[in-house]
Coordinates of N, CA and C and ligand atoms in Angstrom, one line a residue:
X1 N 96.5 17.5 97.2 CA 97.3 18.7 97.4 C 97.8 18.7 98.8
X2 N 99.1 19.2 99.0 CA 99.6 19.2 100.3 C 98.8 20.3 101.2
X3 N 98.8 20.0 102.5 CA 98.1 20.9 103.4 C 98.7 22.2 103.4
X4 N 97.9 23.3 103.3 CA 98.5 24.6 103.3 C 98.7 25.1 104.7
X5 N 99.7 25.9 104.9 CA 100.1 26.4 106.2 C 100.1 28.0 106.2
X6 N 100.3 28.6 107.4 CA 100.5 30.0 107.5 C 101.9 30.2 107.9
X7 N 102.6 31.1 107.2 CA 104.0 31.4 107.5 C 104.1 32.9 107.9
X8 N 104.6 33.2 109.1 CA 104.8 34.6 109.5 C 106.2 34.9 109.6
X9 N 106.5 36.2 109.1 CA 107.9 36.7 109.1 C 107.9 38.0 109.8
X10 N 108.4 38.1 111.0 CA 108.5 39.3 111.7 C 109.9 39.7 111.9
X11 N 110.2 41.0 112.3 CA 111.5 41.4 112.6 C 111.7 42.9 112.5
X12 N 112.9 43.3 112.6 CA 113.3 44.7 112.6 C 113.2 45.3 111.2
X13 N 113.1 46.6 111.2 CA 112.9 47.3 109.9 C 114.1 47.0 109.0
X14 N 113.8 46.8 107.7 CA 114.9 46.7 106.7 C 115.8 45.5 106.9
X15 N 115.3 44.4 107.4 CA 116.2 43.2 107.4 C 115.9 42.2 106.4
X16 N 115.1 42.6 105.4 CA 114.8 41.7 104.2 C 113.6 40.8 104.4
X17 N 112.7 41.2 105.3 CA 111.5 40.3 105.5 C 110.7 40.2 104.2
X18 N 110.5 41.3 103.6 CA 109.6 41.2 102.4 C 110.3 40.4 101.2
X19 N 111.6 40.6 101.1 CA 112.3 39.8 100.1 C 112.1 38.3 100.3
X20 N 112.3 37.9 101.5 CA 112.2 36.5 101.8 C 110.7 36.0 101.7
X21 N 109.8 36.9 102.2 CA 108.4 36.5 102.2 C 107.9 36.3 100.7
X22 N 108.3 37.2 99.8 CA 107.9 37.2 98.4 C 108.5 35.9 97.8
X23 N 109.8 35.6 98.0 CA 110.4 34.5 97.4 C 109.7 33.2 97.9
X24 N 109.4 33.1 99.2 CA 108.8 31.9 99.7 C 107.4 31.7 99.1
X25 N 106.7 32.8 99.1 CA 105.3 32.7 98.6 C 105.3 32.2 97.1
X26 N 106.3 32.7 96.4 CA 106.4 32.3 95.0 C 106.7 30.8 94.8
X27 N 107.7 30.4 95.6 CA 108.1 29.0 95.6 C 107.0 28.1 96.0
X28 N 106.2 28.5 97.0 CA 105.1 27.6 97.5 C 103.8 27.8 96.8
X29 N 103.7 28.8 96.0 CA 102.4 29.1 95.3 C 101.4 29.7 96.4
X30 N 101.9 30.4 97.3 CA 101.1 31.0 98.4 C 100.9 32.5 98.1
X31 N 99.9 33.1 98.8 CA 99.7 34.6 98.7 C 100.7 35.2 99.6
X32 N 101.2 36.4 99.2 CA 102.1 37.2 100.0 C 101.4 38.5 100.5
X33 N 101.4 38.7 101.8 CA 100.8 40.0 102.3 C 101.8 40.8 103.1
X34 N 102.0 42.0 102.6 CA 102.9 42.9 103.3 C 102.1 43.8 104.3
X35 N 102.1 43.4 105.5 CA 101.2 44.0 106.5 C 101.7 45.5 106.7
X36 N 103.0 45.7 106.6 CA 103.5 47.1 106.8 C 102.9 48.1 105.8
X37 N 102.6 47.5 104.6 CA 102.0 48.4 103.5 C 100.6 48.9 104.0
X38 N 99.9 48.1 104.8 CA 98.6 48.6 105.3 C 98.8 49.8 106.3
X39 N 99.8 49.7 107.2 CA 100.0 50.8 108.1 C 100.5 52.0 107.3
X40 N 101.3 51.8 106.3 CA 101.8 52.9 105.5 C 100.6 53.6 104.7
X41 N 99.7 52.8 104.2 CA 98.6 53.4 103.4 C 97.7 54.1 104.4
X42 N 97.5 53.6 105.6 CA 96.6 54.4 106.5 C 97.3 55.7 106.9
X43 N 98.6 55.7 107.1 CA 99.4 56.9 107.4 C 99.3 57.9 106.2
X44 N 99.3 57.4 105.0 CA 99.2 58.3 103.8 C 97.8 59.0 103.9
X45 N 96.8 58.2 104.2 CA 95.4 58.8 104.2 C 95.4 59.8 105.3
X46 N 95.9 59.5 106.5 CA 95.9 60.5 107.6 C 96.6 61.8 107.2
X47 N 97.8 61.7 106.6 CA 98.5 62.9 106.2 C 97.8 63.7 105.1
X48 N 97.3 63.0 104.1 CA 96.6 63.7 103.1 C 95.4 64.4 103.6
X49 N 94.7 63.8 104.5 CA 93.4 64.4 105.0 C 93.6 65.2 106.3
X50 N 94.8 65.4 106.7 CA 95.2 66.2 107.9 C 94.4 65.7 109.1
X51 N 94.4 64.4 109.3 CA 93.8 63.8 110.5 C 94.7 64.0 111.7
X52 N 94.1 64.5 112.8 CA 94.8 64.6 114.0 C 94.7 63.3 114.7
X53 N 95.8 62.5 114.6 CA 95.7 61.1 115.1 C 95.8 61.0 116.7
X54 N 95.9 62.1 117.3 CA 95.8 62.1 118.8 C 94.4 62.1 119.2
X55 N 93.5 62.4 118.3 CA 92.0 62.5 118.6 C 91.3 61.2 118.2
X56 N 90.9 60.5 119.2 CA 90.3 59.1 119.0 C 89.1 59.2 118.1
X57 N 88.3 60.2 118.2 CA 87.1 60.3 117.4 C 87.4 60.5 115.9
X58 N 88.4 61.4 115.7 CA 88.8 61.7 114.3 C 89.4 60.4 113.7
X59 N 90.2 59.7 114.5 CA 90.8 58.4 114.0 C 89.7 57.4 113.6
X60 N 88.7 57.3 114.5 CA 87.7 56.3 114.2 C 86.9 56.6 113.0
X61 N 86.6 57.9 112.8 CA 85.9 58.4 111.6 C 86.7 58.2 110.3
X62 N 88.0 58.5 110.5 CA 88.9 58.3 109.3 C 89.0 56.8 108.9
X63 N 89.1 56.0 109.9 CA 89.3 54.5 109.6 C 88.0 54.0 108.9
X64 N 86.9 54.6 109.1 CA 85.7 54.1 108.4 C 85.7 54.5 106.9
X65 N 86.5 55.5 106.6 CA 86.6 55.9 105.2 C 87.7 55.2 104.4
X66 N 88.5 54.4 105.1 CA 89.6 53.7 104.5 C 89.3 52.3 104.1
X67 N 89.5 52.0 102.8 CA 89.3 50.7 102.3 C 90.6 50.2 101.6
X68 N 91.2 49.2 102.1 CA 92.5 48.7 101.6 C 92.3 47.3 100.9
X69 N 92.9 47.1 99.8 CA 93.0 45.8 99.3 C 94.3 45.6 98.5
X70 N 94.7 44.3 98.2 CA 95.9 44.0 97.5 C 95.5 43.5 96.1
X71 N 96.2 43.8 95.1 CA 96.0 43.3 93.8 C 97.3 42.8 93.2
X72 N 97.2 41.7 92.5 CA 98.4 41.1 91.9 C 98.7 41.9 90.6
X73 N 99.9 42.4 90.4 CA 100.3 43.1 89.2 C 101.0 42.1 88.3
X74 N 100.4 41.7 87.2 CA 101.0 40.7 86.3 C 102.4 41.2 85.8
X75 N 102.5 42.5 85.5 CA 103.8 43.0 84.9 C 104.9 42.9 85.9
X76 N 104.7 43.4 87.1 CA 105.8 43.4 88.1 C 105.9 42.1 88.9
X77 N 104.8 41.3 88.8 CA 104.8 40.1 89.5 C 104.6 40.3 91.0
X78 N 104.2 41.5 91.4 CA 104.1 41.8 92.8 C 102.6 42.0 93.2
X79 N 102.4 41.9 94.5 CA 101.1 42.2 95.0 C 101.2 43.6 95.5
X80 N 100.2 44.5 95.0 CA 100.3 45.9 95.3 C 99.1 46.4 96.1
X81 N 99.3 47.4 96.9 CA 98.2 47.8 97.8 C 97.4 49.0 97.2
X82 N 96.1 48.9 97.4 CA 95.2 50.0 96.9 C 94.5 50.6 98.1
X83 N 94.5 52.0 98.1 CA 93.8 52.7 99.1 C 92.6 53.4 98.5
X84 N 91.4 52.9 98.9 CA 90.2 53.4 98.2 C 90.3 53.4 96.7
X85 N 90.7 52.3 96.2 CA 90.8 52.1 94.7 C 92.0 52.7 94.0
X86 N 92.9 53.4 94.8 CA 94.0 54.1 94.1 C 95.3 53.2 94.5
X87 N 96.1 52.9 93.5 CA 97.3 52.1 93.7 C 98.3 53.0 94.4
X88 N 98.6 52.7 95.7 CA 99.6 53.6 96.4 C 100.9 52.8 96.8
X89 N 101.1 51.7 96.1 CA 102.2 50.8 96.4 C 103.5 51.6 96.4
X90 N 103.7 52.6 95.5 CA 105.0 53.2 95.4 C 105.0 54.5 96.3
X91 N 104.0 55.3 96.4 CA 104.0 56.5 97.2 C 104.2 56.2 98.7
X92 N 103.8 55.0 99.1 CA 103.9 54.7 100.6 C 105.3 54.4 101.0
X93 N 106.2 54.3 100.0 CA 107.6 53.9 100.3 C 108.4 55.2 100.6
X94 N 107.8 56.3 100.5 CA 108.5 57.6 100.7 C 108.9 57.8 102.1
X95 N 110.0 58.6 102.3 CA 110.5 58.9 103.7 C 109.5 59.6 104.5
X96 N 108.7 60.5 103.8 CA 107.6 61.2 104.5 C 106.7 60.3 105.3
X97 N 106.4 59.2 104.6 CA 105.5 58.2 105.3 C 106.3 57.4 106.3
X98 N 107.5 57.0 106.0 CA 108.4 56.3 107.0 C 108.6 57.0 108.3
X99 N 108.5 58.4 108.2 CA 108.8 59.2 109.4 C 107.6 59.2 110.3
X100 N 106.4 58.9 109.8 CA 105.2 59.0 110.7 C 104.5 57.6 110.9
X101 N 104.9 56.6 110.1 CA 104.2 55.3 110.2 C 104.2 54.6 111.5
X102 N 105.3 54.7 112.2 CA 105.4 54.0 113.5 C 104.5 54.7 114.5
X103 N 104.3 56.0 114.5 CA 103.4 56.7 115.4 C 101.9 56.2 115.1
X104 N 101.6 56.2 113.8 CA 100.2 55.8 113.4 C 100.0 54.3 113.8
X105 N 101.0 53.5 113.6 CA 100.9 52.0 113.9 C 100.9 51.7 115.4
X106 N 101.1 52.8 116.2 CA 101.0 52.6 117.7 C 99.6 52.8 118.2
X107 N 98.7 53.3 117.4 CA 97.4 53.6 117.8 C 96.5 52.3 117.9
X108 N 95.9 52.1 119.0 CA 95.2 50.8 119.2 C 94.1 50.6 118.2
X109 N 93.3 51.7 117.9 CA 92.2 51.5 116.9 C 92.7 51.2 115.5
X110 N 93.9 51.8 115.1 CA 94.5 51.5 113.8 C 94.9 50.0 113.8
X111 N 95.5 49.5 114.8 CA 96.0 48.1 114.9 C 94.8 47.2 114.8
X112 N 93.7 47.5 115.6 CA 92.6 46.6 115.6 C 92.0 46.5 114.2
X113 N 91.9 47.6 113.5 CA 91.3 47.5 112.1 C 92.2 46.7 111.2
X114 N 93.5 47.0 111.3 CA 94.5 46.3 110.4 C 94.5 44.8 110.7
X115 N 94.6 44.4 112.0 CA 94.7 43.0 112.4 C 93.5 42.2 112.0
X116 N 92.3 42.9 112.1 CA 91.0 42.1 111.7 C 91.1 41.8 110.2
X117 N 91.5 42.7 109.4 CA 91.6 42.5 108.0 C 92.7 41.4 107.7
X118 N 93.8 41.5 108.4 CA 94.9 40.5 108.1 C 94.4 39.1 108.5
X119 N 93.7 39.0 109.6 CA 93.2 37.7 110.0 C 92.2 37.1 109.0
X120 N 91.4 37.9 108.4 CA 90.5 37.5 107.3 C 91.3 36.9 106.2
X121 N 92.4 37.6 105.8 CA 93.2 37.2 104.7 C 93.8 35.8 104.9
X122 N 94.0 35.4 106.1 CA 94.6 34.1 106.4 C 93.7 33.0 106.6
X123 N 92.4 33.2 106.5 CA 91.3 32.2 106.8 C 91.6 30.9 106.0
X124 N 92.0 31.1 104.7 CA 92.1 29.9 103.9 C 93.6 29.3 104.0
X125 N 94.4 29.9 104.8 CA 95.8 29.5 104.9 C 96.5 29.7 103.6
X126 N 97.7 29.1 103.4 CA 98.4 29.3 102.1 C 98.9 30.7 102.0
X127 N 99.4 31.3 103.1 CA 99.8 32.7 103.0 C 101.1 32.9 103.8
X128 N 101.9 33.9 103.2 CA 103.1 34.3 103.9 C 102.9 35.8 104.2
X129 N 102.9 36.1 105.5 CA 102.7 37.5 105.9 C 103.9 38.1 106.7
X130 N 104.3 39.2 106.3 CA 105.4 39.8 107.1 C 105.0 41.1 107.8
X131 N 105.7 41.4 108.9 CA 105.4 42.5 109.7 C 106.1 42.6 111.0
X132 N 105.4 43.0 112.1 CA 106.1 43.1 113.4 C 105.4 42.3 114.4
X133 N 104.1 42.0 114.2 CA 103.3 41.3 115.3 C 102.5 40.1 114.7
X134 N 103.0 39.6 113.5 CA 102.2 38.6 112.8 C 102.2 37.3 113.6
X135 N 103.4 36.9 114.1 CA 103.5 35.6 114.8 C 103.0 35.8 116.3
X136 N 103.0 37.0 116.8 CA 102.6 37.1 118.2 C 101.1 37.4 118.3
X137 N 100.5 38.3 117.4 CA 99.1 38.7 117.6 C 98.2 38.3 116.5
X138 N 98.7 38.5 115.2 CA 97.8 38.2 114.1 C 97.5 36.7 113.9
X139 N 98.6 35.9 113.9 CA 98.4 34.5 113.7 C 99.3 33.8 114.8
X140 N 98.8 33.8 116.1 CA 99.6 33.2 117.1 C 99.7 31.7 117.0
X141 N 98.8 31.1 116.1 CA 98.9 29.6 115.9 C 99.5 29.3 114.6
X142 N 100.2 30.2 114.0 CA 100.8 29.9 112.6 C 101.7 28.7 112.8
X143 N 101.7 27.9 111.7 CA 102.5 26.7 111.7 C 104.0 27.0 111.7
X144 N 104.4 28.0 111.0 CA 105.8 28.4 110.9 C 106.0 29.9 111.1
X145 N 106.9 30.2 112.1 CA 107.1 31.6 112.4 C 108.7 31.8 112.3
X146 N 109.0 32.9 111.6 CA 110.4 33.2 111.4 C 110.6 34.7 112.0
X147 N 111.6 34.9 112.7 CA 111.9 36.2 113.2 C 113.3 36.6 112.7
X148 N 113.3 37.7 111.9 CA 114.5 38.1 111.2 C 115.2 39.3 111.9
X149 N 116.5 39.2 111.8 CA 117.3 40.3 112.3 C 118.6 40.4 111.4
X150 N 119.3 41.6 111.5 CA 120.6 41.7 110.9 C 121.2 42.9 111.6
X151 N 122.5 43.1 111.4 CA 123.2 44.2 112.1 C 122.7 45.5 111.6
X152 N 122.7 46.5 112.4 CA 122.1 47.8 112.0 C 122.8 48.4 110.8
X153 N 124.2 48.3 110.8 CA 124.9 48.8 109.7 C 124.5 48.2 108.3
X154 N 124.3 46.9 108.4 CA 123.9 46.2 107.2 C 122.5 46.6 106.7
X155 N 121.6 46.8 107.7 CA 120.2 47.2 107.4 C 120.2 48.6 106.8
X156 N 121.0 49.5 107.4 CA 121.0 50.9 106.9 C 121.5 50.9 105.5
X157 N 122.6 50.2 105.2 CA 123.2 50.1 103.9 C 122.2 49.6 102.9
X158 N 121.5 48.6 103.2 CA 120.5 48.0 102.3 C 119.4 49.0 102.0
X159 N 118.8 49.6 103.1 CA 117.7 50.5 102.9 C 118.2 51.8 102.1
X160 N 119.4 52.2 102.4 CA 119.9 53.4 101.7 C 120.0 53.2 100.2
X161 N 120.5 52.1 99.8 CA 120.7 51.7 98.4 C 119.3 51.8 97.7
X162 N 118.3 51.2 98.4 CA 117.0 51.1 97.9 C 116.4 52.5 97.7
X163 N 116.5 53.3 98.7 CA 115.9 54.6 98.7 C 116.6 55.6 97.8
X164 N 117.9 55.4 97.7 CA 118.8 56.3 96.9 C 118.4 56.3 95.4
X165 N 118.0 55.1 95.0 CA 117.6 54.9 93.6 C 116.4 55.8 93.3
X166 N 115.5 56.0 94.2 CA 114.3 56.8 94.0 C 114.5 58.2 94.3
X167 N 115.4 58.5 95.3 CA 115.6 59.8 95.8 C 117.1 60.1 96.0
X168 N 117.9 60.6 95.0 CA 119.3 60.8 95.2 C 119.7 61.8 96.2
X169 N 118.7 62.6 96.7 CA 119.1 63.6 97.7 C 119.1 63.0 99.1
X170 N 118.7 61.8 99.3 CA 118.6 61.2 100.6 C 120.0 60.9 101.2
X171 N 120.2 61.1 102.5 CA 121.5 60.8 103.1 C 121.4 59.6 103.9
X172 N 122.6 59.0 104.1 CA 122.7 57.8 104.9 C 122.3 58.0 106.4
X173 N 122.6 59.2 106.9 CA 122.2 59.6 108.3 C 120.7 59.6 108.4
X174 N 120.0 60.2 107.4 CA 118.5 60.2 107.4 C 117.9 58.8 107.5
X175 N 118.5 57.9 106.7 CA 118.0 56.5 106.7 C 118.3 55.9 108.0
X176 N 119.5 56.1 108.6 CA 119.8 55.5 109.9 C 118.9 56.0 111.0
X177 N 118.7 57.3 111.0 CA 117.9 57.9 112.1 C 116.5 57.3 112.0
X178 N 116.0 57.2 110.7 CA 114.6 56.7 110.6 C 114.5 55.2 111.0
X179 N 115.5 54.4 110.7 CA 115.4 53.0 111.1 C 115.5 52.9 112.6
X180 N 116.4 53.6 113.2 CA 116.5 53.5 114.7 C 115.3 54.0 115.4
X181 N 114.7 55.1 114.8 CA 113.5 55.6 115.5 C 112.3 54.6 115.3
X182 N 112.2 54.0 114.1 CA 111.1 53.1 114.0 C 111.3 51.8 114.8
X183 N 112.5 51.3 114.9 CA 112.8 50.2 115.7 C 112.4 50.4 117.2
X184 N 112.8 51.6 117.6 CA 112.5 52.0 119.0 C 111.0 52.1 119.3
X185 N 110.3 52.8 118.4 CA 108.8 53.0 118.6 C 108.1 51.6 118.5
X186 N 108.5 50.9 117.4 CA 107.8 49.6 117.2 C 108.0 48.6 118.3
X187 N 109.1 48.7 119.0 CA 109.4 47.7 120.0 C 109.0 48.2 121.4
X188 N 108.6 49.4 121.5 CA 108.3 50.0 122.8 C 106.8 50.4 123.0
X189 N 106.0 50.2 121.9 CA 104.6 50.7 122.0 C 103.8 49.7 122.9
X190 N 102.7 50.2 123.3 CA 101.9 49.4 124.3 C 101.2 48.2 123.7
X191 N 100.6 48.5 122.5 CA 99.8 47.4 121.8 C 100.7 46.6 120.9
X192 N 100.8 45.3 121.1 CA 101.5 44.4 120.2 C 102.9 44.9 119.8
X193 N 103.8 45.2 120.8 CA 105.1 45.6 120.4 C 105.9 44.6 119.6
X194 N 106.8 45.0 118.8 CA 107.7 44.1 118.1 C 108.5 43.2 119.1
X195 N 108.2 41.9 119.0 CA 109.1 41.0 119.8 C 109.0 39.6 119.1
X196 N 110.0 38.8 119.4 CA 110.1 37.5 118.8 C 109.1 36.6 119.6
X197 N 108.2 35.9 118.8 CA 107.3 34.9 119.5 C 108.2 33.8 120.0
X198 N 107.8 33.3 121.2 CA 108.6 32.2 121.8 C 108.9 31.1 120.8
X199 N 107.9 30.7 120.0 CA 108.1 29.6 119.1 C 108.6 30.0 117.7
X200 N 109.1 31.3 117.6 CA 109.6 31.7 116.2 C 111.1 31.3 116.1
X201 N 111.5 31.0 114.9 CA 112.9 30.6 114.6 C 113.6 31.9 114.2
X202 N 114.7 32.1 114.8 CA 115.5 33.3 114.6 C 116.4 33.1 113.3
X203 N 116.4 34.1 112.5 CA 117.2 34.1 111.3 C 117.9 35.4 111.2
X204 N 119.3 35.4 111.4 CA 120.1 36.6 111.3 C 120.8 36.5 109.9
X205 N 120.4 37.4 109.1 CA 120.9 37.3 107.7 C 122.0 38.3 107.4
X206 N 122.7 38.8 108.4 CA 123.8 39.7 108.2 C 124.9 39.1 107.2
X207 N 125.2 37.9 107.4 CA 126.3 37.3 106.6 C 125.9 36.2 105.7
X208 N 124.6 36.2 105.4 CA 124.2 35.1 104.4 C 123.5 35.7 103.2
X209 N 123.6 35.0 102.1 CA 123.0 35.5 100.8 C 121.5 35.3 100.8
X210 N 120.8 36.0 99.8 CA 119.4 35.8 99.7 C 119.0 34.4 99.4
X211 N 119.9 33.7 98.6 CA 119.7 32.3 98.2 C 119.7 31.4 99.4
X212 N 120.7 31.7 100.3 CA 120.9 30.9 101.5 C 119.7 31.0 102.4
X213 N 119.3 32.3 102.6 CA 118.1 32.4 103.5 C 116.9 31.8 103.0
X214 N 116.7 31.8 101.6 CA 115.5 31.2 101.1 C 115.6 29.7 101.3
X215 N 116.8 29.1 101.1 CA 116.9 27.6 101.3 C 116.7 27.3 102.8
X216 N 117.2 28.1 103.7 CA 117.0 27.9 105.1 C 115.5 27.8 105.4
X217 N 114.7 28.8 104.9 CA 113.3 28.8 105.1 C 112.6 27.7 104.4
X218 N 113.0 27.3 103.2 CA 112.4 26.2 102.5 C 112.6 24.9 103.2
X219 N 113.8 24.8 103.8 CA 114.1 23.6 104.6 C 113.2 23.5 105.9
X220 N 112.9 24.6 106.5 CA 112.0 24.6 107.6 C 110.6 24.2 107.2
X221 N 110.1 24.6 106.0 CA 108.8 24.2 105.5 C 108.8 22.7 105.3
X222 N 109.9 22.2 104.7 CA 110.0 20.8 104.3 C 110.0 19.9 105.6
X223 N 110.8 20.4 106.6 CA 110.8 19.6 107.9 C 109.4 19.6 108.5
X224 N 108.7 20.7 108.4 CA 107.4 20.8 109.0 C 106.4 19.9 108.3
X225 N 106.5 19.8 107.0 CA 105.6 19.0 106.3 C 105.9 17.5 106.5
X226 N 107.1 17.2 106.7 CA 107.5 15.8 107.0 C 107.0 15.4 108.3
X227 N 107.0 16.3 109.3 CA 106.5 16.0 110.6 C 105.0 15.7 110.7
X228 N 104.3 16.6 109.9 CA 102.8 16.4 110.0 C 102.3 15.3 109.1
X229 N 103.1 14.9 108.1 CA 102.5 13.9 107.1 C 102.8 12.5 107.7
Ligands
DC301 O1 107.5 46.7 107.1 P1 107.4 48.2 107.0 O2 108.7 48.9 107.2 O3 106.8 48.6 105.6 O4 106.4 48.7 108.1 C1 106.2 50.1 108.3 C2 105.8 50.3 109.7 O5 104.5 49.8 110.0 C3 106.8 49.8 110.8 O6 107.7 50.8 111.1 C4 105.9 49.4 111.9 C5 104.5 49.2 111.3 N1 104.1 47.8 111.3 C6 103.5 47.3 112.4 O7 103.4 48.0 113.5 N2 103.0 46.1 112.4 C7 103.1 45.3 111.4 N3 102.6 44.1 111.4 C8 103.7 45.8 110.2 C9 104.3 47.1 110.2

């Protein structure tokens, strides 16, 4: 069997990281982990339990009560996140969560807990993980790192379409404001800010199709395997 590698996909909000990561994982027979879902599930727990996340002690106690795991759903073909045994894959996509998740993801203790679990998941390799700090902090030695970007207008349009299907009351301005706010907080926080790892390959998908971007990534995997074999 070919040697398994770790593939990291980082980048700005809503530039198609999870779409590419899922497709790649499927093609390669790898596990796909959506690290953003972990920060979203933690945010859901904090909101539901009225945790004051400016209070370090409260955060530490809350983190001890949070257990996250992913399960593969045969029907949807997706890996879904569970918060303390409850499937929260769909509720965490709500705008209410999107409005707070970047603040929660800026907390050092939250990041330490999430990163430790993410690193465990990569022990056996054969994994595609997407997020903001996967190539820089979680797996700095990953064999393949991709950093994705796309024009803001394109990203807003894509996210709006996706959210509008679930919530027809949502406006394009709300989606744009949320994306810009998250990009700002994610790239300016103190701990592991969003940035391209020096050895990551840049992929701007503003003008390319999903098929083209998948082929681009598969070619990178192929080149890498030829180099090491
Ligand atoms: O990928 P996403 O939009 O579901 O991520 C939600 C938020 O979680 C994002 O705005 C920033 C944070 N995040 C992070 O800080 N680090 C990661 N590795 C993944 C997500």
